[in-house]
Amino acid sequence: MRRGKKTPKFTFKNTDGVEYEVVFHKPNKGVYGENCDGVCHNPSHDNPKIYINPYLTDQSELNTAIHEFAHAFFWDKPEYQIYAFANSLSRFLYNECNWRKKK
């Protein structure tokens, strides 16, 4: 987990040239709901960000990161398609490829 640690800022550009910053911080439950583990801002926002809950298991963090990055690249896709894509890819990487987070 990243609690209490200063991590370098990670940014990337989607295929439309919109730059996102990834922030490991639990999304605001008052805005996004109690069970929200990730948020991707609309690419039309000034300085859009992706928020990922830093208190997730490795497998859930992988799934959430894939899910939110997919939103950044495919903003127009419906949630059920993003959900299916992220679940399939994270399950493959974690279970079949034995992906594990560096400690």
C-alpha positions as YAML, in Angstrom:
chain: A
units: angstrom
residues:
- id: 1
  name: MET
  ca: [0.00, 0.00, 0.00]
- id: 2
  name: ARG
  ca: [0.99, 3.56, -0.49]
- id: 3
  name: ARG
  ca: [-0.22, 4.94, 2.86]
- id: 4
  name: GLY
  ca: [1.99, 7.73, 4.10]
- id: 5
  name: LYS
  ca: [4.45, 7.43, 1.23]
- id: 6
  name: LYS
  ca: [5.15, 10.15, -1.27]
- id: 7
  name: THR
  ca: [5.01, 8.55, -4.71]
- id: 8
  name: PRO
  ca: [6.18, 10.20, -7.89]
- id: 9
  name: LYS
  ca: [3.43, 11.67, -10.03]
- id: 10
  name: PHE
  ca: [2.40, 9.39, -12.90]
- id: 11
  name: THR
  ca: [0.88, 10.98, -15.98]
- id: 12
  name: PHE
  ca: [-0.05, 9.67, -19.41]
- id: 13
  name: LYS
  ca: [-1.81, 10.91, -22.52]
- id: 14
  name: ASN
  ca: [-4.74, 9.12, -24.08]
- id: 15
  name: THR
  ca: [-4.99, 8.72, -27.86]
- id: 16
  name: ASP
  ca: [-6.67, 12.12, -28.13]
- id: 17
  name: GLY
  ca: [-3.69, 13.79, -26.47]
- id: 18
  name: VAL
  ca: [-5.49, 14.46, -23.17]
- id: 19
  name: GLU
  ca: [-3.06, 14.21, -20.25]
- id: 20
  name: TYR
  ca: [-4.23, 12.43, -17.11]
- id: 21
  name: GLU
  ca: [-2.62, 12.24, -13.70]
- id: 22
  name: VAL
  ca: [-3.05, 9.05, -11.65]
- id: 23
  name: VAL
  ca: [-3.64, 9.65, -7.94]
- id: 24
  name: PHE
  ca: [-3.73, 6.92, -5.30]
- id: 25
  name: HIS
  ca: [-6.44, 8.35, -3.08]
- id: 26
  name: LYS
  ca: [-9.84, 6.93, -2.17]
- id: 27
  name: PRO
  ca: [-12.54, 8.69, -4.20]
- id: 28
  name: ASN
  ca: [-14.83, 10.97, -2.19]
- id: 29
  name: LYS
  ca: [-17.67, 8.76, -0.92]
- id: 30
  name: GLY
  ca: [-19.96, 11.78, -0.60]
- id: 31
  name: VAL
  ca: [-19.66, 12.38, -4.34]
- id: 32
  name: TYR
  ca: [-19.09, 8.89, -5.77]
- id: 33
  name: GLY
  ca: [-20.68, 6.60, -3.18]
- id: 34
  name: GLU
  ca: [-19.39, 4.41, -0.38]
- id: 35
  name: ASN
  ca: [-18.19, 1.52, -2.57]
- id: 36
  name: CYS
  ca: [-16.34, 3.49, -5.24]
- id: 37
  name: ASP
  ca: [-12.73, 2.34, -5.63]
- id: 38
  name: GLY
  ca: [-11.82, 4.32, -8.74]
- id: 39
  name: VAL
  ca: [-12.81, 7.37, -10.75]
- id: 40
  name: CYS
  ca: [-11.79, 8.68, -14.14]
- id: 41
  name: HIS
  ca: [-12.58, 12.31, -14.86]
- id: 42
  name: ASN
  ca: [-14.17, 13.31, -18.12]
- id: 43
  name: PRO
  ca: [-11.41, 14.13, -20.64]
- id: 44
  name: SER
  ca: [-12.98, 17.55, -21.20]
- id: 45
  name: HIS
  ca: [-12.19, 18.58, -17.59]
- id: 46
  name: ASP
  ca: [-9.22, 20.83, -16.91]
- id: 47
  name: ASN
  ca: [-6.39, 18.60, -15.62]
- id: 48
  name: PRO
  ca: [-8.35, 15.32, -15.60]
- id: 49
  name: LYS
  ca: [-7.31, 12.73, -13.05]
- id: 50
  name: ILE
  ca: [-7.78, 9.08, -12.27]
- id: 51
  name: TYR
  ca: [-8.27, 8.27, -8.59]
- id: 52
  name: ILE
  ca: [-7.54, 4.75, -7.31]
- id: 53
  name: ASN
  ca: [-8.23, 3.62, -3.76]
- id: 54
  name: PRO
  ca: [-4.80, 2.76, -2.24]
- id: 55
  name: TYR
  ca: [-6.33, 0.33, 0.28]
- id: 56
  name: LEU
  ca: [-7.28, -2.40, -2.21]
- id: 57
  name: THR
  ca: [-5.88, -5.90, -2.58]
- id: 58
  name: ASP
  ca: [-3.31, -6.29, -5.36]
- id: 59
  name: GLN
  ca: [-5.86, -7.98, -7.62]
- id: 60
  name: SER
  ca: [-8.52, -5.32, -7.00]
- id: 61
  name: GLU
  ca: [-6.00, -2.52, -7.55]
- id: 62
  name: LEU
  ca: [-5.01, -4.08, -10.88]
- id: 63
  name: ASN
  ca: [-8.66, -4.40, -11.90]
- id: 64
  name: THR
  ca: [-9.48, -0.84, -10.85]
- id: 65
  name: ALA
  ca: [-6.45, 0.61, -12.66]
- id: 66
  name: ILE
  ca: [-7.34, -1.22, -15.89]
- id: 67
  name: HIS
  ca: [-10.97, -0.13, -15.54]
- id: 68
  name: GLU
  ca: [-10.17, 3.56, -15.05]
- id: 69
  name: PHE
  ca: [-7.48, 3.64, -17.75]
- id: 70
  name: ALA
  ca: [-9.99, 2.08, -20.16]
- id: 71
  name: HIS
  ca: [-12.38, 4.96, -19.38]
- id: 72
  name: ALA
  ca: [-9.60, 7.45, -20.15]
- id: 73
  name: PHE
  ca: [-9.00, 5.90, -23.57]
- id: 74
  name: PHE
  ca: [-12.58, 4.89, -24.41]
- id: 75
  name: TRP
  ca: [-14.71, 7.53, -22.69]
- id: 76
  name: ASP
  ca: [-17.65, 6.94, -25.02]
- id: 77
  name: LYS
  ca: [-17.96, 3.22, -24.20]
- id: 78
  name: PRO
  ca: [-20.75, 2.16, -21.85]
- id: 79
  name: GLU
  ca: [-19.89, 1.08, -18.31]
- id: 80
  name: TYR
  ca: [-20.83, -2.56, -18.89]
- id: 81
  name: GLN
  ca: [-18.25, -2.84, -21.70]
- id: 82
  name: ILE
  ca: [-15.49, -1.21, -19.61]
- id: 83
  name: TYR
  ca: [-16.43, -3.48, -16.70]
- id: 84
  name: ALA
  ca: [-16.28, -6.64, -18.83]
- id: 85
  name: PHE
  ca: [-12.95, -5.63, -20.41]
- id: 86
  name: ALA
  ca: [-11.27, -4.76, -17.09]
- id: 87
  name: ASN
  ca: [-12.51, -7.92, -15.39]
- id: 88
  name: SER
  ca: [-11.32, -10.17, -18.23]
- id: 89
  name: LEU
  ca: [-7.90, -8.55, -18.58]
- id: 90
  name: SER
  ca: [-7.17, -8.31, -14.86]
- id: 91
  name: ARG
  ca: [-8.26, -11.92, -14.29]
- id: 92
  name: PHE
  ca: [-5.95, -13.07, -17.14]
- id: 93
  name: LEU
  ca: [-2.96, -11.04, -15.93]
- id: 94
  name: TYR
  ca: [-3.39, -12.00, -12.28]
- id: 95
  name: ASN
  ca: [-4.41, -15.66, -12.58]
- id: 96
  name: GLU
  ca: [-2.78, -16.84, -15.82]
- id: 97
  name: CYS
  ca: [0.30, -14.61, -15.98]
- id: 98
  name: ASN
  ca: [0.85, -14.45, -12.20]
- id: 99
  name: TRP
  ca: [1.10, -10.66, -12.23]
- id: 100
  name: ARG
  ca: [1.97, -9.37, -8.78]
- id: 101
  name: LYS
  ca: [2.64, -5.87, -7.54]
- id: 102
  name: LYS
  ca: [6.20, -5.01, -6.55]
- id: 103
  name: LYS
  ca: [6.60, -4.53, -2.83]
...
